[in-house]
PDB file of C-alpha atoms in Angstrom:
ATOM      1  CA  UNK A   1      24.438 -75.257 -86.114  1.00 49.00           C
ATOM      2  CA  UNK A   2      27.712 -73.352 -85.806  1.00 52.00           C
ATOM      3  CA  UNK A   3      29.078 -72.779 -82.316  1.00 56.00           C
ATOM      4  CA  UNK A   4      30.069 -69.362 -81.081  1.00 51.00           C
ATOM      5  CA  UNK A   5      33.507 -69.208 -79.697  1.00 54.00           C
ATOM      6  CA  UNK A   6      33.943 -68.403 -76.001  1.00 58.00           C
ATOM      7  CA  UNK A   7      35.948 -65.291 -76.815  1.00 59.00           C
ATOM      8  CA  UNK A   8      33.149 -63.943 -78.989  1.00 57.00           C
ATOM      9  CA  UNK A   9      30.580 -64.553 -76.236  1.00 51.00           C
ATOM     10  CA  UNK A  10      32.731 -62.670 -73.757  1.00 53.00           C
ATOM     11  CA  UNK A  11      33.023 -59.708 -76.089  1.00 57.00           C
ATOM     12  CA  UNK A  12      29.256 -59.609 -76.659  1.00 57.00           C
ATOM     13  CA  UNK A  13      28.586 -59.727 -72.859  1.00 55.00           C
ATOM     14  CA  UNK A  14      30.917 -56.752 -72.258  1.00 53.00           C
ATOM     15  CA  UNK A  15      29.155 -54.725 -74.919  1.00 53.00           C
ATOM     16  CA  UNK A  16      25.694 -55.328 -73.345  1.00 52.00           C
ATOM     17  CA  UNK A  17      26.681 -54.545 -69.752  1.00 51.00           C
ATOM     18  CA  UNK A  18      28.767 -51.454 -70.435  1.00 50.00           C
ATOM     19  CA  UNK A  19      27.193 -48.191 -69.051  1.00 54.00           C
ATOM     20  CA  UNK A  20      26.119 -45.472 -71.447  1.00 58.00           C
ATOM     21  CA  UNK A  21      27.789 -42.075 -71.129  1.00 65.00           C
ATOM     22  CA  UNK A  22      25.784 -38.917 -69.926  1.00 70.00           C
ATOM     23  CA  UNK A  23      26.422 -35.766 -71.889  1.00 77.00           C
ATOM     24  CA  UNK A  24      27.663 -32.547 -70.232  1.00 81.00           C
ATOM     25  CA  UNK A  25      24.610 -30.620 -71.385  1.00 80.00           C
ATOM     26  CA  UNK A  26      22.324 -33.046 -69.562  1.00 81.00           C
ATOM     27  CA  UNK A  27      24.281 -32.598 -66.337  1.00 81.00           C
ATOM     28  CA  UNK A  28      24.074 -28.780 -66.626  1.00 84.00           C
ATOM     29  CA  UNK A  29      20.312 -28.879 -67.226  1.00 80.00           C
ATOM     30  CA  UNK A  30      19.754 -31.107 -64.191  1.00 84.00           C
ATOM     31  CA  UNK A  31      21.835 -28.815 -61.991  1.00 83.00           C
ATOM     32  CA  UNK A  32      19.861 -25.800 -63.182  1.00 85.00           C
ATOM     33  CA  UNK A  33      16.560 -27.533 -62.386  1.00 85.00           C
ATOM     34  CA  UNK A  34      17.774 -28.408 -58.895  1.00 86.00           C
ATOM     35  CA  UNK A  35      18.968 -24.819 -58.329  1.00 85.00           C
ATOM     36  CA  UNK A  36      15.605 -23.387 -59.464  1.00 86.00           C
ATOM     37  CA  UNK A  37      13.703 -25.733 -57.126  1.00 87.00           C
ATOM     38  CA  UNK A  38      15.910 -24.811 -54.156  1.00 89.00           C
ATOM     39  CA  UNK A  39      15.614 -21.066 -54.914  1.00 86.00           C
ATOM     40  CA  UNK A  40      11.830 -21.389 -55.140  1.00 84.00           C
ATOM     41  CA  UNK A  41      11.660 -23.165 -51.775  1.00 87.00           C
ATOM     42  CA  UNK A  42      13.858 -20.510 -50.116  1.00 85.00           C
ATOM     43  CA  UNK A  43      11.758 -17.659 -51.553  1.00 85.00           C
ATOM     44  CA  UNK A  44       8.526 -19.306 -50.416  1.00 84.00           C
ATOM     45  CA  UNK A  45       9.901 -19.841 -46.923  1.00 83.00           C
ATOM     46  CA  UNK A  46      11.034 -16.213 -46.614  1.00 83.00           C
ATOM     47  CA  UNK A  47       7.645 -14.944 -47.823  1.00 82.00           C
ATOM     48  CA  UNK A  48       5.619 -16.951 -45.320  1.00 82.00           C
ATOM     49  CA  UNK A  49       8.107 -16.236 -42.539  1.00 78.00           C
ATOM     50  CA  UNK A  50       7.848 -12.459 -43.140  1.00 82.00           C
ATOM     51  CA  UNK A  51       4.060 -12.666 -43.380  1.00 79.00           C
ATOM     52  CA  UNK A  52       3.930 -14.531 -40.090  1.00 74.00           C
ATOM     53  CA  UNK A  53       6.121 -11.890 -38.376  1.00 77.00           C
ATOM     54  CA  UNK A  54       3.953  -9.061 -39.764  1.00 75.00           C
ATOM     55  CA  UNK A  55       0.817 -10.768 -38.500  1.00 75.00           C
ATOM     56  CA  UNK A  56       2.312 -11.200 -35.032  1.00 76.00           C
ATOM     57  CA  UNK A  57       3.464  -7.540 -34.904  1.00 71.00           C
ATOM     58  CA  UNK A  58       0.034  -6.310 -36.051  1.00 68.00           C
ATOM     59  CA  UNK A  59      -1.736  -8.402 -33.421  1.00 69.00           C
ATOM     60  CA  UNK A  60       0.697  -7.155 -30.754  1.00 67.00           C
ATOM     61  CA  UNK A  61       0.134  -3.508 -31.706  1.00 68.00           C
ATOM     62  CA  UNK A  62      -3.635  -4.027 -31.762  1.00 62.00           C
ATOM     63  CA  UNK A  63      -3.517  -5.601 -28.315  1.00 68.00           C
ATOM     64  CA  UNK A  64      -1.414  -2.716 -26.954  1.00 67.00           C
ATOM     65  CA  UNK A  65      -3.868  -0.198 -28.451  1.00 60.00           C
ATOM     66  CA  UNK A  66      -6.811  -2.024 -26.894  1.00 63.00           C
ATOM     67  CA  UNK A  67      -5.015  -2.205 -23.535  1.00 58.00           C
ATOM     68  CA  UNK A  68      -4.279   1.541 -23.688  1.00 57.00           C
ATOM     69  CA  UNK A  69      -7.900   2.366 -24.497  1.00 55.00           C
ATOM     70  CA  UNK A  70      -9.137   0.052 -21.769  1.00 49.00           C
ATOM     71  CA  UNK A  71      -6.797   1.665 -19.239  1.00 49.00           C
ATOM     72  CA  UNK A  72      -7.927   5.140 -20.318  1.00 50.00           C
ATOM     73  CA  UNK A  73     -11.600   4.197 -20.066  1.00 49.00           C
ATOM     74  CA  UNK A  74     -10.987   2.553 -16.692  1.00 46.00           C
ATOM     75  CA  UNK A  75      -9.206   5.668 -15.420  1.00 51.00           C
ATOM     76  CA  UNK A  76     -12.059   7.896 -16.629  1.00 52.00           C
ATOM     77  CA  UNK A  77     -14.580   5.598 -15.000  1.00 55.00           C
ATOM     78  CA  UNK A  78     -12.752   5.663 -11.646  1.00 78.00           C
ATOM     79  CA  UNK A  79     -12.528   9.464 -11.482  1.00 84.00           C
ATOM     80  CA  UNK A  80     -15.077  11.244  -9.275  1.00 92.00           C
ATOM     81  CA  UNK A  81     -18.004  12.457 -11.334  1.00 93.00           C
ATOM     82  CA  UNK A  82     -19.528  14.864  -8.818  1.00 96.00           C
ATOM     83  CA  UNK A  83     -18.465  17.511  -6.327  1.00 97.00           C
ATOM     84  CA  UNK A  84     -20.067  19.260  -3.367  1.00 97.00           C
ATOM     85  CA  UNK A  85     -19.035  22.922  -3.253  1.00 97.00           C
ATOM     86  CA  UNK A  86     -19.605  24.125   0.293  1.00 97.00           C
ATOM     87  CA  UNK A  87     -19.944  27.925   0.308  1.00 97.00           C
ATOM     88  CA  UNK A  88     -20.692  30.461   3.013  1.00 96.00           C
ATOM     89  CA  UNK A  89     -24.198  30.642   1.558  1.00 96.00           C
ATOM     90  CA  UNK A  90     -24.833  26.897   1.388  1.00 96.00           C
ATOM     91  CA  UNK A  91     -24.067  23.704  -0.547  1.00 97.00           C
ATOM     92  CA  UNK A  92     -23.873  23.440  -4.337  1.00 97.00           C
ATOM     93  CA  UNK A  93     -23.685  19.974  -5.929  1.00 97.00           C
ATOM     94  CA  UNK A  94     -22.223  19.807  -9.442  1.00 97.00           C
ATOM     95  CA  UNK A  95     -21.797  17.102 -12.071  1.00 96.00           C
ATOM     96  CA  UNK A  96     -18.422  16.977 -13.844  1.00 96.00           C
ATOM     97  CA  UNK A  97     -18.219  16.409 -17.612  1.00 94.00           C
ATOM     98  CA  UNK A  98     -15.449  13.792 -17.510  1.00 91.00           C
ATOM     99  CA  UNK A  99     -15.842  12.778 -21.158  1.00 91.00           C
ATOM    100  CA  UNK A 100     -16.728  16.143 -22.721  1.00 89.00           C
ATOM    101  CA  UNK A 101     -14.000  18.154 -20.921  1.00 90.00           C
ATOM    102  CA  UNK A 102     -11.450  15.635 -19.598  1.00 92.00           C
ATOM    103  CA  UNK A 103      -8.497  18.033 -19.320  1.00 92.00           C
ATOM    104  CA  UNK A 104     -10.425  20.661 -17.368  1.00 92.00           C
ATOM    105  CA  UNK A 105     -11.939  18.022 -15.092  1.00 94.00           C
ATOM    106  CA  UNK A 106      -8.513  16.456 -14.443  1.00 94.00           C
ATOM    107  CA  UNK A 107      -7.097  19.852 -13.491  1.00 93.00           C
ATOM    108  CA  UNK A 108     -10.095  20.628 -11.298  1.00 95.00           C
ATOM    109  CA  UNK A 109      -9.766  17.296  -9.468  1.00 95.00           C
ATOM    110  CA  UNK A 110      -6.022  17.818  -9.002  1.00 94.00           C
ATOM    111  CA  UNK A 111      -6.558  21.298  -7.564  1.00 94.00           C
ATOM    112  CA  UNK A 112      -9.271  19.968  -5.234  1.00 94.00           C
ATOM    113  CA  UNK A 113      -6.780  17.470  -3.837  1.00 93.00           C
ATOM    114  CA  UNK A 114      -4.402  20.379  -3.169  1.00 92.00           C
ATOM    115  CA  UNK A 115      -7.125  22.473  -1.431  1.00 92.00           C
ATOM    116  CA  UNK A 116      -6.717  25.134  -4.097  1.00 93.00           C
ATOM    117  CA  UNK A 117     -10.336  26.271  -3.770  1.00 94.00           C
ATOM    118  CA  UNK A 118     -10.413  26.354   0.029  1.00 93.00           C
ATOM    119  CA  UNK A 119     -11.090  29.936   1.138  1.00 93.00           C
ATOM    120  CA  UNK A 120     -11.541  31.150  -2.451  1.00 94.00           C
ATOM    121  CA  UNK A 121     -13.819  34.209  -2.540  1.00 95.00           C
ATOM    122  CA  UNK A 122     -16.467  35.180  -5.085  1.00 95.00           C
ATOM    123  CA  UNK A 123     -14.867  38.367  -6.372  1.00 93.00           C
ATOM    124  CA  UNK A 124     -17.232  39.016  -9.288  1.00 93.00           C
ATOM    125  CA  UNK A 125     -21.028  38.813  -9.225  1.00 94.00           C
ATOM    126  CA  UNK A 126     -22.970  40.019 -12.255  1.00 92.00           C
ATOM    127  CA  UNK A 127     -26.704  39.654 -11.802  1.00 91.00           C
ATOM    128  CA  UNK A 128     -28.511  37.599 -14.455  1.00 89.00           C
ATOM    129  CA  UNK A 129     -25.148  36.592 -15.867  1.00 89.00           C
ATOM    130  CA  UNK A 130     -22.630  34.774 -13.640  1.00 91.00           C
ATOM    131  CA  UNK A 131     -20.845  34.472 -10.318  1.00 95.00           C
ATOM    132  CA  UNK A 132     -17.073  34.008 -10.294  1.00 94.00           C
ATOM    133  CA  UNK A 133     -14.722  32.797  -7.557  1.00 94.00           C
ATOM    134  CA  UNK A 134     -10.953  33.084  -7.678  1.00 89.00           C
ATOM    135  CA  UNK A 135      -7.777  33.908  -5.785  1.00 79.00           C
ATOM    136  CA  UNK A 136      -7.013  36.870  -8.041  1.00 67.00           C
ATOM    137  CA  UNK A 137      -8.902  39.344 -10.184  1.00 61.00           C
ATOM    138  CA  UNK A 138     -10.054  37.989 -13.537  1.00 52.00           C
ATOM    139  CA  UNK A 139      -7.971  38.790 -16.594  1.00 48.00           C
ATOM    140  CA  UNK A 140     -11.187  39.485 -18.541  1.00 53.00           C
ATOM    141  CA  UNK A 141     -12.316  43.113 -18.104  1.00 52.00           C
ATOM    142  CA  UNK A 142     -15.704  43.703 -16.483  1.00 51.00           C
ATOM    143  CA  UNK A 143     -16.768  45.802 -19.456  1.00 53.00           C
ATOM    144  CA  UNK A 144     -16.290  42.829 -21.757  1.00 55.00           C
ATOM    145  CA  UNK A 145     -18.454  40.607 -19.551  1.00 50.00           C
ATOM    146  CA  UNK A 146     -21.235  43.163 -19.338  1.00 48.00           C
ATOM    147  CA  UNK A 147     -21.057  44.062 -23.030  1.00 51.00           C
ATOM    148  CA  UNK A 148     -21.527  40.421 -23.928  1.00 49.00           C
ATOM    149  CA  UNK A 149     -24.353  40.204 -21.432  1.00 47.00           C
ATOM    150  CA  UNK A 150     -26.308  42.866 -23.307  1.00 45.00           C
ATOM    151  CA  UNK A 151     -26.092  40.803 -26.500  1.00 43.00           C
ATOM    152  CA  UNK A 152     -27.041  37.417 -25.101  1.00 44.00           C
ATOM    153  CA  UNK A 153     -30.760  37.866 -25.835  1.00 44.00           C
ATOM    154  CA  UNK A 154     -30.050  38.160 -29.562  1.00 41.00           C
ATOM    155  CA  UNK A 155     -27.962  34.996 -29.881  1.00 39.00           C
ATOM    156  CA  UNK A 156     -28.919  31.371 -30.253  1.00 43.00           C
ATOM    157  CA  UNK A 157     -28.505  29.468 -26.982  1.00 42.00           C
ATOM    158  CA  UNK A 158     -26.542  26.215 -26.971  1.00 46.00           C
ATOM    159  CA  UNK A 159     -27.327  23.609 -24.292  1.00 47.00           C
ATOM    160  CA  UNK A 160     -23.667  23.836 -23.335  1.00 54.00           C
ATOM    161  CA  UNK A 161     -24.198  27.431 -22.190  1.00 65.00           C
ATOM    162  CA  UNK A 162     -27.460  27.232 -20.332  1.00 83.00           C
ATOM    163  CA  UNK A 163     -27.908  28.660 -16.848  1.00 91.00           C
ATOM    164  CA  UNK A 164     -26.164  26.998 -13.890  1.00 94.00           C
ATOM    165  CA  UNK A 165     -23.218  25.675 -15.908  1.00 93.00           C
ATOM    166  CA  UNK A 166     -19.825  25.287 -14.185  1.00 94.00           C
ATOM    167  CA  UNK A 167     -16.786  26.583 -16.031  1.00 92.00           C
ATOM    168  CA  UNK A 168     -13.455  28.351 -15.894  1.00 91.00           C
ATOM    169  CA  UNK A 169     -11.913  31.115 -18.035  1.00 86.00           C
ATOM    170  CA  UNK A 170      -9.734  29.925 -20.899  1.00 82.00           C
ATOM    171  CA  UNK A 171      -6.300  31.061 -19.771  1.00 72.00           C
ATOM    172  CA  UNK A 172      -2.747  29.796 -20.255  1.00 59.00           C
ATOM    173  CA  UNK A 173      -1.523  30.917 -16.873  1.00 60.00           C
ATOM    174  CA  UNK A 174      -0.722  29.041 -13.684  1.00 60.00           C
ATOM    175  CA  UNK A 175      -3.095  27.205 -11.357  1.00 61.00           C
ATOM    176  CA  UNK A 176      -3.876  30.541  -9.688  1.00 67.00           C
ATOM    177  CA  UNK A 177      -5.795  31.491 -12.840  1.00 74.00           C
ATOM    178  CA  UNK A 178      -8.145  28.508 -12.515  1.00 88.00           C
ATOM    179  CA  UNK A 179     -11.260  30.351 -11.339  1.00 92.00           C
ATOM    180  CA  UNK A 180     -14.706  28.840 -10.921  1.00 94.00           C
ATOM    181  CA  UNK A 181     -17.660  30.404 -12.707  1.00 92.00           C
ATOM    182  CA  UNK A 182     -21.318  29.473 -12.490  1.00 94.00           C
ATOM    183  CA  UNK A 183     -23.628  31.005 -15.056  1.00 92.00           C
ATOM    184  CA  UNK A 184     -26.971  32.320 -13.813  1.00 93.00           C
ATOM    185  CA  UNK A 185     -28.473  32.808 -17.290  1.00 89.00           C
ATOM    186  CA  UNK A 186     -27.956  31.299 -20.775  1.00 85.00           C
ATOM    187  CA  UNK A 187     -24.655  32.648 -22.132  1.00 77.00           C
ATOM    188  CA  UNK A 188     -24.043  31.362 -25.678  1.00 69.00           C
ATOM    189  CA  UNK A 189     -21.494  34.063 -26.515  1.00 63.00           C
ATOM    190  CA  UNK A 190     -18.599  32.970 -24.284  1.00 65.00           C
ATOM    191  CA  UNK A 191     -17.194  30.106 -26.377  1.00 64.00           C
ATOM    192  CA  UNK A 192     -13.894  31.928 -26.848  1.00 70.00           C
ATOM    193  CA  UNK A 193     -13.386  32.678 -23.159  1.00 75.00           C
ATOM    194  CA  UNK A 194     -15.300  30.147 -21.057  1.00 82.00           C
ATOM    195  CA  UNK A 195     -14.521  26.449 -20.754  1.00 87.00           C
ATOM    196  CA  UNK A 196     -17.555  24.577 -19.431  1.00 91.00           C
ATOM    197  CA  UNK A 197     -16.763  21.344 -17.551  1.00 94.00           C
ATOM    198  CA  UNK A 198     -19.828  20.741 -15.369  1.00 94.00           C
ATOM    199  CA  UNK A 199     -23.325  21.767 -14.330  1.00 95.00           C
ATOM    200  CA  UNK A 200     -25.207  22.418 -11.112  1.00 96.00           C
ATOM    201  CA  UNK A 201     -27.469  19.542 -10.035  1.00 96.00           C
ATOM    202  CA  UNK A 202     -28.500  20.815  -6.609  1.00 96.00           C
ATOM    203  CA  UNK A 203     -28.186  24.209  -4.976  1.00 96.00           C
ATOM    204  CA  UNK A 204     -29.493  26.529  -7.704  1.00 96.00           C
ATOM    205  CA  UNK A 205     -31.106  28.533  -4.904  1.00 96.00           C
ATOM    206  CA  UNK A 206     -27.680  28.952  -3.279  1.00 97.00           C
ATOM    207  CA  UNK A 207     -26.252  30.250  -6.568  1.00 97.00           C
ATOM    208  CA  UNK A 208     -29.150  32.687  -6.851  1.00 95.00           C
ATOM    209  CA  UNK A 209     -28.585  33.833  -3.279  1.00 96.00           C
ATOM    210  CA  UNK A 210     -24.956  34.610  -4.110  1.00 96.00           C
ATOM    211  CA  UNK A 211     -26.144  36.402  -7.227  1.00 95.00           C
ATOM    212  CA  UNK A 212     -28.437  38.680  -5.179  1.00 95.00           C
ATOM    213  CA  UNK A 213     -25.736  40.086  -2.858  1.00 95.00           C
ATOM    214  CA  UNK A 214     -24.937  43.781  -2.954  1.00 95.00           C
ATOM    215  CA  UNK A 215     -21.953  44.710  -5.123  1.00 93.00           C
ATOM    216  CA  UNK A 216     -19.963  47.838  -5.844  1.00 93.00           C
ATOM    217  CA  UNK A 217     -19.495  49.503  -9.232  1.00 90.00           C
ATOM    218  CA  UNK A 218     -16.889  46.841 -10.128  1.00 89.00           C
ATOM    219  CA  UNK A 219     -19.341  43.988  -9.447  1.00 92.00           C
ATOM    220  CA  UNK A 220     -17.413  42.947  -6.351  1.00 93.00           C
ATOM    221  CA  UNK A 221     -19.521  41.811  -3.357  1.00 94.00           C
ATOM    222  CA  UNK A 222     -19.528  44.280  -0.490  1.00 94.00           C
ATOM    223  CA  UNK A 223     -19.594  41.404   2.016  1.00 93.00           C
ATOM    224  CA  UNK A 224     -17.159  38.471   1.674  1.00 93.00           C
ATOM    225  CA  UNK A 225     -18.637  35.282   0.182  1.00 95.00           C
ATOM    226  CA  UNK A 226     -16.365  32.321  -0.282  1.00 95.00           C
ATOM    227  CA  UNK A 227     -15.870  28.616  -0.815  1.00 96.00           C
ATOM    228  CA  UNK A 228     -15.279  26.752   2.430  1.00 96.00           C
ATOM    229  CA  UNK A 229     -14.376  23.376   0.922  1.00 96.00           C
ATOM    230  CA  UNK A 230     -15.010  21.023  -1.999  1.00 96.00           C
ATOM    231  CA  UNK A 231     -15.779  17.326  -1.531  1.00 95.00           C
ATOM    232  CA  UNK A 232     -15.366  14.973  -4.484  1.00 96.00           C
ATOM    233  CA  UNK A 233     -17.870  12.125  -4.900  1.00 94.00           C
ATOM    234  CA  UNK A 234     -18.311   9.082  -7.136  1.00 90.00           C
ATOM    235  CA  UNK A 235     -22.084   9.158  -6.775  1.00 86.00           C
ATOM    236  CA  UNK A 236     -24.743  11.545  -5.476  1.00 79.00           C
TER     237      UNK A 236
END
């Protein structure tokens, strides 16, 4: 057998152990793959991060809305729901429609706290129609009240406008224009002028007694009849 020379063995060993060269195209492709993977991870992170923020904001807004509603309901629940109207003819107890007419009830309660109705006289009494108390003459002409009264028998009656309902004229004036009216008969034809915010629970006989007083040709009582005070109550 022929021997291989040491120099030849050395040359063969160098050829086996020598590293193979990587082409430029391979390097570019690998870099592109790495860049795509990183871009995908960044996009995914941004998407889930934005989604998480949106979820948190939505939950926060929902909680604020619920808190606002709860506070509003709590405020409505705490407001007095009844009032005792003490007149020179006797006591009239009314229920306030806190949910059906919240703005009118709020204004009524505020004026009660300011003693707005103390000493207020009934300046208009129309038999089988209404009694009205106020600090000034009503802006609605008497003829318009009485003309509507003649038509009431021909119109359909809504429960909102039955007898012994508490209301106030629809006006855009100051607090002085906030009169109190109590109907003494069904009046379905006053939707445009009368804002109902309560009803009489006790004291219908007192209302009828006020209704029976003598009046002049302008439907003004000949003898003074007024409101002495109003007491607000949570329960009756």
